Structures are given as C-alpha cells and as structure tokens.
Tab-separated table of N, CA and C in Angstrom:
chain	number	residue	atom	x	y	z
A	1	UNK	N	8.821	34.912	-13.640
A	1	UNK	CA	9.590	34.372	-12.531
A	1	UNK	C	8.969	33.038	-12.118
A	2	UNK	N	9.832	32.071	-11.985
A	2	UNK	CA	9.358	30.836	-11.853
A	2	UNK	C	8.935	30.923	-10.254
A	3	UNK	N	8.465	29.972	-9.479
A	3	UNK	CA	8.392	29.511	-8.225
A	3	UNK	C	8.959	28.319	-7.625
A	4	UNK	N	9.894	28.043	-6.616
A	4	UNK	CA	10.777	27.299	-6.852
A	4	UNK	C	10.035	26.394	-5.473
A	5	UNK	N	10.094	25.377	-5.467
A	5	UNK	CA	9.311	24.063	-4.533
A	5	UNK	C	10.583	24.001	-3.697
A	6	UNK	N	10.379	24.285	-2.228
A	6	UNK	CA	11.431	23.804	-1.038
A	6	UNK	C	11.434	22.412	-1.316
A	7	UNK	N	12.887	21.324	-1.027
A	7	UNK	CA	12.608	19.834	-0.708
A	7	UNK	C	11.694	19.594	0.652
A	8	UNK	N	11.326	18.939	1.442
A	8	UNK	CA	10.273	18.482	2.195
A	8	UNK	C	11.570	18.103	3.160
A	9	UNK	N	13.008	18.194	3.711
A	9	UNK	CA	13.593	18.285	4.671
A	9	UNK	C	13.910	19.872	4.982
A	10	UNK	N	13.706	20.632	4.129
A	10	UNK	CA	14.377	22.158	4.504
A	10	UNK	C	13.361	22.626	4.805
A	11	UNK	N	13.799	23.648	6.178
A	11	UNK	CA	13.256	24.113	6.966
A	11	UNK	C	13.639	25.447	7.666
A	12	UNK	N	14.162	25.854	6.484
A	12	UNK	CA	14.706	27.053	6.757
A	12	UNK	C	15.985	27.656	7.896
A	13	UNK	N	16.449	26.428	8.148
A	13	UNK	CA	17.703	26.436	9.036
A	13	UNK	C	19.108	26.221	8.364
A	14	UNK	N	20.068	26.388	9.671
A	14	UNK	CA	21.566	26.828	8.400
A	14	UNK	C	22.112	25.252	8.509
A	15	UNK	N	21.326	23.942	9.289
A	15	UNK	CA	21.846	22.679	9.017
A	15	UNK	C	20.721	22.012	9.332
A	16	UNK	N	20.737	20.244	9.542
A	16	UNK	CA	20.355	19.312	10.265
A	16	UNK	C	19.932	19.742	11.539
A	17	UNK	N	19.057	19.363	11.910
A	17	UNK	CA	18.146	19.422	13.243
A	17	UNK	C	18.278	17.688	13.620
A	18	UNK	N	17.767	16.961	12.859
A	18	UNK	CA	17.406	15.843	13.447
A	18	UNK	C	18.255	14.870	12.168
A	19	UNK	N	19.162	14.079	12.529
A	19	UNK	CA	20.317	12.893	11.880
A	19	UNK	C	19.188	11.893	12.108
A	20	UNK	N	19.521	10.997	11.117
A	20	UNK	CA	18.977	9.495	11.669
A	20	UNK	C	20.261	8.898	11.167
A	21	UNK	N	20.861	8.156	11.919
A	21	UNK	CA	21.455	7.259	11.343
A	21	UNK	C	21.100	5.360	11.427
A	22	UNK	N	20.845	4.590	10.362
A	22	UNK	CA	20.816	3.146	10.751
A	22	UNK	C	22.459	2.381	10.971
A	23	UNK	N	21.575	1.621	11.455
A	23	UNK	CA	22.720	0.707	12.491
A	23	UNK	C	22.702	-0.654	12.675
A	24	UNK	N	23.560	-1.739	12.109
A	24	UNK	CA	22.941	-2.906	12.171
A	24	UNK	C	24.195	-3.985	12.949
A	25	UNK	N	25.086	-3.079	13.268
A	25	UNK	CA	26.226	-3.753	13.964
A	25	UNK	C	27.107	-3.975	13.418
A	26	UNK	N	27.154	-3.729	12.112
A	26	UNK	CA	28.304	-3.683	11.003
A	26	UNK	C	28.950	-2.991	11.349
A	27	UNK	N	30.480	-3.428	10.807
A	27	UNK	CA	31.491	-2.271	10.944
A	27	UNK	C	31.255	-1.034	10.328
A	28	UNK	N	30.380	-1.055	8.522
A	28	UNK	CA	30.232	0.087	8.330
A	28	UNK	C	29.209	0.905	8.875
A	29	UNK	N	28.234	0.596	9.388
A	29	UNK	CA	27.204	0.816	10.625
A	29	UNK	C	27.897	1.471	11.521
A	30	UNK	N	28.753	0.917	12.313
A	30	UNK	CA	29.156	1.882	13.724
A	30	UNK	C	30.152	2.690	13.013
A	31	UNK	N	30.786	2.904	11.856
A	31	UNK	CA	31.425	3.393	11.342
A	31	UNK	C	30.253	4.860	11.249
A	32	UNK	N	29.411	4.655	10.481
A	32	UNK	CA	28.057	5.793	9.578
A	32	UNK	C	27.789	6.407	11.382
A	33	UNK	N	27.636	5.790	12.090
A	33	UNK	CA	27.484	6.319	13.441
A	33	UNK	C	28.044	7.066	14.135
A	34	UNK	N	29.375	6.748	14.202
A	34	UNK	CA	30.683	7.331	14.868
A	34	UNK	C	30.640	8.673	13.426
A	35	UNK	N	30.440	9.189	12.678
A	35	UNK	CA	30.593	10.135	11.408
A	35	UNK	C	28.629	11.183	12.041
A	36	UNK	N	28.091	10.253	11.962
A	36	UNK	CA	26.829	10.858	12.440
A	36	UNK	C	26.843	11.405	13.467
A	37	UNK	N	27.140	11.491	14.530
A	37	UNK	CA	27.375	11.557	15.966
A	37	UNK	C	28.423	12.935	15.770
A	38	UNK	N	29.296	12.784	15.237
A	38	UNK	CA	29.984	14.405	14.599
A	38	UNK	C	29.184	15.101	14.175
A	39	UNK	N	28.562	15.161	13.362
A	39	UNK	CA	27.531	15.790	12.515
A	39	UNK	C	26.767	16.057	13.452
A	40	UNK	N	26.240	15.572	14.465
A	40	UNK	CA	25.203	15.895	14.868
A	40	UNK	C	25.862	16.727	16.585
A	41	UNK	N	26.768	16.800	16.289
A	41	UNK	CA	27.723	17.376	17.763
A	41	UNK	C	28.053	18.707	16.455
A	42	UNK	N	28.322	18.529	16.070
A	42	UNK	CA	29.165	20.036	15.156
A	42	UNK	C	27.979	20.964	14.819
A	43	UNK	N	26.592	20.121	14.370
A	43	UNK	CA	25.468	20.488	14.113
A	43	UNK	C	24.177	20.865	14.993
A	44	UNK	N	24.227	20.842	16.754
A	44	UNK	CA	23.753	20.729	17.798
A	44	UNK	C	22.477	19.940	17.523
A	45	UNK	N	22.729	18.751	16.352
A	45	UNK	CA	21.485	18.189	15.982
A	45	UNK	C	21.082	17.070	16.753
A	46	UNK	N	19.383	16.391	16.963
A	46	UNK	CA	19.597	15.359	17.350
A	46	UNK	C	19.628	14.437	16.818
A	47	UNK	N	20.753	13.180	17.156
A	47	UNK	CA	20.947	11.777	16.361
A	47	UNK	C	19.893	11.132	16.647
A	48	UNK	N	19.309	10.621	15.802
A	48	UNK	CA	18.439	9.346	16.098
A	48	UNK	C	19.121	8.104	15.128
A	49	UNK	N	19.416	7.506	16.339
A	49	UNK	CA	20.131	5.742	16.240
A	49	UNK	C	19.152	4.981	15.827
A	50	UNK	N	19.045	4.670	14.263
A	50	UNK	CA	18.191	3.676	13.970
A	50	UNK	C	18.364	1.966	13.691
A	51	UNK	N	17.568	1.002	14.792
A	51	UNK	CA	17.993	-0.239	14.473
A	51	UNK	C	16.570	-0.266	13.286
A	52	UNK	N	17.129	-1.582	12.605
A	52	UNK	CA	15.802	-2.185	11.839
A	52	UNK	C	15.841	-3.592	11.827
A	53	UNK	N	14.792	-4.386	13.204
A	53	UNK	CA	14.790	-5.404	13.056
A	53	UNK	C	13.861	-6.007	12.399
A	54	UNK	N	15.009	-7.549	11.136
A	54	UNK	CA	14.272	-7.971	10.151
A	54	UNK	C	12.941	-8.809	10.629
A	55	UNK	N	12.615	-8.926	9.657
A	55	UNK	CA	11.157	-9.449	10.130
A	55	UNK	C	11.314	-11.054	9.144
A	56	UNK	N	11.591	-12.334	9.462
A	56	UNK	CA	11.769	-13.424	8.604
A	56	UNK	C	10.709	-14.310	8.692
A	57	UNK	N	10.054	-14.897	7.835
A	57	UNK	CA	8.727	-15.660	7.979
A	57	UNK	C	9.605	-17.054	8.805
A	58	UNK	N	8.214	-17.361	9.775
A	58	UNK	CA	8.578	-18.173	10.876
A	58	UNK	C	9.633	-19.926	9.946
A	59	UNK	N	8.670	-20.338	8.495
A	59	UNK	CA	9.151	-20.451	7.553
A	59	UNK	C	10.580	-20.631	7.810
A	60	UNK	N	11.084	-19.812	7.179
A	60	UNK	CA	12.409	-19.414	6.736
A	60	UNK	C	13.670	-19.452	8.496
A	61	UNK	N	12.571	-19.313	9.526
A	61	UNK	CA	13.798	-19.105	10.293
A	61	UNK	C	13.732	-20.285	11.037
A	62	UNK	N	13.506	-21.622	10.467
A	62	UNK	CA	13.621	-22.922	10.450
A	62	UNK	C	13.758	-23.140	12.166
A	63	UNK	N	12.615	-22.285	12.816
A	63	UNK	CA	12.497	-22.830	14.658
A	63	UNK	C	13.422	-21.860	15.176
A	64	UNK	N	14.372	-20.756	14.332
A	64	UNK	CA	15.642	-19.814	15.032
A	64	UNK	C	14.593	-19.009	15.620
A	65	UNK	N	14.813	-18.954	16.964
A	65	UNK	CA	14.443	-17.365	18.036
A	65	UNK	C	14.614	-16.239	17.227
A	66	UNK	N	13.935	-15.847	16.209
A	66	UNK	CA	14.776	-14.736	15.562
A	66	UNK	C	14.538	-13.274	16.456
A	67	UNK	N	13.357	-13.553	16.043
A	67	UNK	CA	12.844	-12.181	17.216
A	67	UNK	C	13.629	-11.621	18.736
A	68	UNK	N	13.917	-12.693	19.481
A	68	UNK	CA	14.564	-12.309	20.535
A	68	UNK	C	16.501	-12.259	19.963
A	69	UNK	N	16.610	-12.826	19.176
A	69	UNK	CA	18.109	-12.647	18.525
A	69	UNK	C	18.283	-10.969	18.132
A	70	UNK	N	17.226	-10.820	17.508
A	70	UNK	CA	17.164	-9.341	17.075
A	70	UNK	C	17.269	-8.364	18.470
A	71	UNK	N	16.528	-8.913	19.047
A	71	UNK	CA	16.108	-8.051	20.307
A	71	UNK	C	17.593	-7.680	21.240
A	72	UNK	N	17.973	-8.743	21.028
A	72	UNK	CA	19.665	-8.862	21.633
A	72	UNK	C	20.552	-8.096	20.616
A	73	UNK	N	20.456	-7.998	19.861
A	73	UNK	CA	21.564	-7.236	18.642
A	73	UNK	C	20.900	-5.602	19.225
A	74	UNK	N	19.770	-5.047	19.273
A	74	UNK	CA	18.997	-4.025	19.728
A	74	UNK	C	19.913	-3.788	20.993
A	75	UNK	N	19.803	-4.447	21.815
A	75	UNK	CA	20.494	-4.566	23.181
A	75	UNK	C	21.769	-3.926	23.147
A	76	UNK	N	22.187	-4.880	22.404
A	76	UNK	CA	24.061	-4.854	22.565
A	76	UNK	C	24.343	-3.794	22.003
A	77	UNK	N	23.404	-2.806	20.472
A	77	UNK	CA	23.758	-1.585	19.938
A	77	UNK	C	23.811	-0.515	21.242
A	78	UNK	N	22.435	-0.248	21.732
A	78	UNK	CA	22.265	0.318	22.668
A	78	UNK	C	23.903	0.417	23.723
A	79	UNK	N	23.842	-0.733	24.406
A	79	UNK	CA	24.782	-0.699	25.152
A	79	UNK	C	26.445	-0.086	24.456
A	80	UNK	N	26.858	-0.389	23.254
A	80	UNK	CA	27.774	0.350	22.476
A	80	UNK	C	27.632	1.956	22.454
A	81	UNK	N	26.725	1.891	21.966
A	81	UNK	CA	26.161	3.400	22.273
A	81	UNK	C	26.514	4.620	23.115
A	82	UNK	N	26.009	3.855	24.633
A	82	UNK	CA	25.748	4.013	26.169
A	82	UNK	C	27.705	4.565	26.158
A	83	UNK	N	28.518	3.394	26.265
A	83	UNK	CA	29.529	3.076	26.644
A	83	UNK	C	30.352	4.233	25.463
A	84	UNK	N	29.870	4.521	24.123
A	84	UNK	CA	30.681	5.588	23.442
A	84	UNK	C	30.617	7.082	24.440
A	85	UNK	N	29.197	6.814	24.349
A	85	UNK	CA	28.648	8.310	24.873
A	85	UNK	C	29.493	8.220	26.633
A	86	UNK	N	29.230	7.828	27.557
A	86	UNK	CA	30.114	7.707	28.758
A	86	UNK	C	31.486	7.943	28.651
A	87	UNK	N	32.598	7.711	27.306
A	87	UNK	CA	33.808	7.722	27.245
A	87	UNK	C	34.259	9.347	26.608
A	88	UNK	N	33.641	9.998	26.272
A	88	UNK	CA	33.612	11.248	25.612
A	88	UNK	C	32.592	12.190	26.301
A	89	UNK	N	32.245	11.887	27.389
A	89	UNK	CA	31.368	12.413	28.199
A	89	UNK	C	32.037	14.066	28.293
A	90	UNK	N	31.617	15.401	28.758
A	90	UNK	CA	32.281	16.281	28.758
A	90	UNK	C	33.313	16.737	27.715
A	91	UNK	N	33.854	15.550	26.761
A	91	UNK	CA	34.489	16.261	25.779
A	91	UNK	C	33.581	16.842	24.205
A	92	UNK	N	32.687	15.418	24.284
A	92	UNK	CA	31.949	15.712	23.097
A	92	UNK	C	30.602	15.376	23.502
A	93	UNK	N	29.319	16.077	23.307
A	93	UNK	CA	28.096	16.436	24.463
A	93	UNK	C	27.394	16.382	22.941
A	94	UNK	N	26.222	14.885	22.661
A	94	UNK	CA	25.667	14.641	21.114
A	94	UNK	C	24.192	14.144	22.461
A	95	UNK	N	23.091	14.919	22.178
A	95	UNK	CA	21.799	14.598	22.237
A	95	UNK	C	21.614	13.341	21.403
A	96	UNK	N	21.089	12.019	21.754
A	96	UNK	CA	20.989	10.978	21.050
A	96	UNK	C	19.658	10.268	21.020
A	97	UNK	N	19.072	9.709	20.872
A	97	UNK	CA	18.201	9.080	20.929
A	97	UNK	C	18.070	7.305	20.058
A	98	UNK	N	17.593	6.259	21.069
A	98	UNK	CA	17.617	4.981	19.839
A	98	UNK	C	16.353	4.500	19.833
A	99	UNK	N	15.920	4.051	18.311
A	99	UNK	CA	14.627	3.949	17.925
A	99	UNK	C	14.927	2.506	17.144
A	100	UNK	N	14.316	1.503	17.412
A	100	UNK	CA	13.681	0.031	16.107
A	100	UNK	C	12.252	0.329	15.666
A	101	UNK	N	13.011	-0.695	14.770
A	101	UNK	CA	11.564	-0.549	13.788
A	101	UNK	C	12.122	-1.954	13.063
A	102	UNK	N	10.776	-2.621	12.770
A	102	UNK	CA	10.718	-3.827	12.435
A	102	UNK	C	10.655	-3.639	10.794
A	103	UNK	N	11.017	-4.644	9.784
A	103	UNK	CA	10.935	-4.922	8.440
A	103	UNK	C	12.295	-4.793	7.707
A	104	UNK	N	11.789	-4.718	6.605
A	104	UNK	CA	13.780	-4.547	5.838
A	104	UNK	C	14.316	-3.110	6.173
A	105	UNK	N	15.676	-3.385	5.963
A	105	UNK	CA	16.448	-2.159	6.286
A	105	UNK	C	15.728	-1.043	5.719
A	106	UNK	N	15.584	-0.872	4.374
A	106	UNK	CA	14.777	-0.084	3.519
A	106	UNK	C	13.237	1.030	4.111
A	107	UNK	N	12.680	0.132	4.054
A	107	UNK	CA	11.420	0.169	4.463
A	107	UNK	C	11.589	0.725	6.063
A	108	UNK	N	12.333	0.162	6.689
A	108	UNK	CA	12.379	0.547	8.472
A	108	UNK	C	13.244	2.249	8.020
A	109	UNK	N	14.404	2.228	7.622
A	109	UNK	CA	14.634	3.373	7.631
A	109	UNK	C	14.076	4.594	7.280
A	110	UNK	N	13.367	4.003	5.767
A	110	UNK	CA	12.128	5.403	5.313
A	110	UNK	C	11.107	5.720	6.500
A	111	UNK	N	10.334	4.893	6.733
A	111	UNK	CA	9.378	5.207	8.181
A	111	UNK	C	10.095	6.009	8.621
A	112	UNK	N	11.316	5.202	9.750
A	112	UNK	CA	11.847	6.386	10.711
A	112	UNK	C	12.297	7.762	10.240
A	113	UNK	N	12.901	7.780	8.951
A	113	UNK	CA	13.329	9.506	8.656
A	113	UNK	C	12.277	9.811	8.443
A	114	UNK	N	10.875	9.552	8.210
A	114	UNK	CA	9.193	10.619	8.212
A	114	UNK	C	8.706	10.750	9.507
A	115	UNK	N	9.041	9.372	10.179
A	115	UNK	CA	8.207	9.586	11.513
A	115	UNK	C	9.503	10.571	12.613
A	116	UNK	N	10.586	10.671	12.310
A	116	UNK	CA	11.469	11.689	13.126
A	116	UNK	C	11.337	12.892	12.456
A	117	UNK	N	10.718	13.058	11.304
A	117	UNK	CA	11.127	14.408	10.622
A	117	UNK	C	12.636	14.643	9.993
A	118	UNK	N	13.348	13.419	9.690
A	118	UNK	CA	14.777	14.057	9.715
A	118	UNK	C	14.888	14.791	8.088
A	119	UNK	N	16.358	15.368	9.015
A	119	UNK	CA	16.788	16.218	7.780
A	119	UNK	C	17.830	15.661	6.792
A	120	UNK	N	18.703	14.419	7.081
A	120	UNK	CA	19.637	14.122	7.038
A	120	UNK	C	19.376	12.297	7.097
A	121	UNK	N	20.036	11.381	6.396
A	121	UNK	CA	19.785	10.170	6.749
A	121	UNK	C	21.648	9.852	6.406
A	122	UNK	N	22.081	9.150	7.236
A	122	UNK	CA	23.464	8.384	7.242
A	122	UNK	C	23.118	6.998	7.422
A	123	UNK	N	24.060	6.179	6.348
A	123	UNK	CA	24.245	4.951	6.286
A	123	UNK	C	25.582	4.375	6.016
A	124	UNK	N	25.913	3.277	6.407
A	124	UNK	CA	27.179	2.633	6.135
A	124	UNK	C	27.257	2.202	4.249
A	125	UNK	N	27.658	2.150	4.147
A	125	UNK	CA	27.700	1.392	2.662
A	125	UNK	C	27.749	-0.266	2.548
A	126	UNK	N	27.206	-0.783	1.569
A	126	UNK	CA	26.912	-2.227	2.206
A	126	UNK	C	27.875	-3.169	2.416
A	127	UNK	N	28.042	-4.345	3.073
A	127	UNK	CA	29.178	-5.107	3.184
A	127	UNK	C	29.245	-6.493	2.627
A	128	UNK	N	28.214	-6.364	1.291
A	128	UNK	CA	27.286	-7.714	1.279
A	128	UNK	C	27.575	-7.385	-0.562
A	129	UNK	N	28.518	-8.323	-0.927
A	129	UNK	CA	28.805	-8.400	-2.326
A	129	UNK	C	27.429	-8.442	-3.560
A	130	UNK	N	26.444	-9.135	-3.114
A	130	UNK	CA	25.109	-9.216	-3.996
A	130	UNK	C	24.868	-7.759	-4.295
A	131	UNK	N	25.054	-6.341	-3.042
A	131	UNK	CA	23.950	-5.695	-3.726
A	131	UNK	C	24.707	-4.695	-4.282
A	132	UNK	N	26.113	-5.133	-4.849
A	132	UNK	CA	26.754	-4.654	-5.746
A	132	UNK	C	25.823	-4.406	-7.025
A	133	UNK	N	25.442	-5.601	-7.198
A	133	UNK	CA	24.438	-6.050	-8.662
A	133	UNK	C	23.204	-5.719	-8.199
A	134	UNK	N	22.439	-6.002	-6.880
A	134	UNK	CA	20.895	-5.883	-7.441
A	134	UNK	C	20.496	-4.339	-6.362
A	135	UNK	N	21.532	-3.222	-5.720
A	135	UNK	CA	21.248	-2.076	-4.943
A	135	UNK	C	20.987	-2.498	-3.885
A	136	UNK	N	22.282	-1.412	-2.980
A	136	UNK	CA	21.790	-1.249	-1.780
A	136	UNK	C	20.909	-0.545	-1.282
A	137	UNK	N	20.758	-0.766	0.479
A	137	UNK	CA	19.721	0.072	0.931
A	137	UNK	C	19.946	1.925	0.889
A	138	UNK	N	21.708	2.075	0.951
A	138	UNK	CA	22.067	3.582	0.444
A	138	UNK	C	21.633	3.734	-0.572
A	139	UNK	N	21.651	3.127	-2.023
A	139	UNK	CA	21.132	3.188	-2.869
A	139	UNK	C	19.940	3.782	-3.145
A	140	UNK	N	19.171	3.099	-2.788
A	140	UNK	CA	17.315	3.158	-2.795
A	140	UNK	C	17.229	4.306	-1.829
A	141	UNK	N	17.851	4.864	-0.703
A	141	UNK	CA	17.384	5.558	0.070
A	141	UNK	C	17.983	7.163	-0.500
A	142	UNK	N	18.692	7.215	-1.561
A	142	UNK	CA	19.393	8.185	-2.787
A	142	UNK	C	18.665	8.410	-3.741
A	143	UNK	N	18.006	7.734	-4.196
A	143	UNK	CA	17.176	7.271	-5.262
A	143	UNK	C	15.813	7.649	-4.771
A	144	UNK	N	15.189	7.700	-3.815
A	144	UNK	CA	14.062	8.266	-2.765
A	144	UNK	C	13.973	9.554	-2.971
A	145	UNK	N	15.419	10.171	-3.042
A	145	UNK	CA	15.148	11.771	-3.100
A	145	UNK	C	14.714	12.279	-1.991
A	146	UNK	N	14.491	12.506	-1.341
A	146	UNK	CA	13.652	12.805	0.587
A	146	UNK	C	14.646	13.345	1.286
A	147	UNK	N	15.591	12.847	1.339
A	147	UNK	CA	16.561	13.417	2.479
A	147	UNK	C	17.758	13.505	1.752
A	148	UNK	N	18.871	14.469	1.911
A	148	UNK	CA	20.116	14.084	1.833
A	148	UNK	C	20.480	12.882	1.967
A	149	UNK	N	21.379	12.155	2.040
A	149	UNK	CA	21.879	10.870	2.353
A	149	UNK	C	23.051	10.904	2.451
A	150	UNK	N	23.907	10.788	3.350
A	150	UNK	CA	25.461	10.199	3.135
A	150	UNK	C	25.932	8.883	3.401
A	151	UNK	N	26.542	8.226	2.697
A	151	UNK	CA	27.592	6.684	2.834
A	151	UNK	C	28.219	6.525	3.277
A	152	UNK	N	28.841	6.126	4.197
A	152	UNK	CA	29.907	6.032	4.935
A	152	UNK	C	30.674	4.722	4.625
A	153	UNK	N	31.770	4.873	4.141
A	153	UNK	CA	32.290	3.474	4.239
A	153	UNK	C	32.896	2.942	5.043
C-alpha cells in the first residue's frame, strides 16, 4: 500500500477557508473578485483582497510619484470594495479582508497565499497581449502547483 502525500492547502475540510484573490483594477481583476467573493460567501470562507504594488526602479519611473500612485490605486480598490460590500449588505454577508504587498504581481501574490495560509488563489486572466507569448501571472501561479487556482476572465 502506497502512502499518499496531502497537497500543503488541504486541511481536511469540505472547502476553502481562506480565498485570496489579486486585484489590480482591471476589469478582469474586479471581475476574479466579484467570482471570489461568491466563493467565499457560498464557502463561509475568508476573502483576502490582494493588491500588489509594483515596485519600479526610481530609474525607470523617470521622477513619476510611483509609490504614492500605487498607494492611490490601493485606495480607490479599497474604497470599491467598501461600496460593493455596503450595497449587498444583509443580502450577501462575505468576511473580507485587504492586504498589499509590494513587487511583481507574481512574487506579491505567492507571499500572500503562504503568509494567509490560503486554500484557493483567484485571478483575472491577463489583459496584456505580450503574455500571451512569454506567461501570465495565472500561468506561473498554475504551474506553482500550491494552491488551486482559478481564471477568471
């Protein structure tokens, strides 16, 4: 009789405990959100709303505020958020939580699904013709093996 290795999200429960979903203000972003936010209402799980702000060498962001630009995109998710959750108040009741994390999408999202424990990672699918050819961050985060993953388009 062989011995069979649990994956490192199962935990002996009949779903998701803890969603992460990332979020970058994209349509397919609040799209993976608005799908997560079900999941995690159907699933009494908690969502964790993940931003990932990029990190651009000072370099490259030719004198742009990037940091506080980011900080404002952080903002304005939040406040989307706020304003979903207030409009469905009493009809649909989703424990939420929002978390950043600085670096590439990639990299910020792996952290957060280890440092939340999640069981589950949701993402939009990308909206950005290049990573047709060189992989998206759904991609790589499929390819990780670690969590389930779903795409949302």
């Amino acid at each position: 009789m062989t011995e069979q290795h649990a994956h490192q999200f199962e935990r002996g429960t009949d779903g998701p405990k803890v969603i992460v979903v990332g979020v970058d203000g994209s349509d397919s972003s609040l799209r993976a959100a608005a799908y997560a936010g079900g999941l995690a209402r159907r699933q009494h799980a908690l969502l964790a709303v993940v931003y990932v702000q990029p990190v651009i060498a000072s370099g490259a962001a030719l004198g742009a505020p990037v940091a506080e630009t980011t900080d404002e995109i952080a903002e304005d998710l939040v406040a989307q958020i706020r304003h979903a959750t207030e409009q469905n108040k009493g009809i649909f009741d989703v424990r939420w939580e929002f978390h950043t994390f600085r670096g590439d999408p990639y990299g910020g999202l792996t952290k957060a699904a280890d440092e939340l424990k999640a069981d589950a990672v949701v993402v939009g699918a990308s909206e950005q013709a290049g990573h047709r050819i060189v992989g998206s961050v759904a991609v790589r985060l499929v390819k990780a093996g670690r969590w389930p993953v779903t795409v949302v388009p």
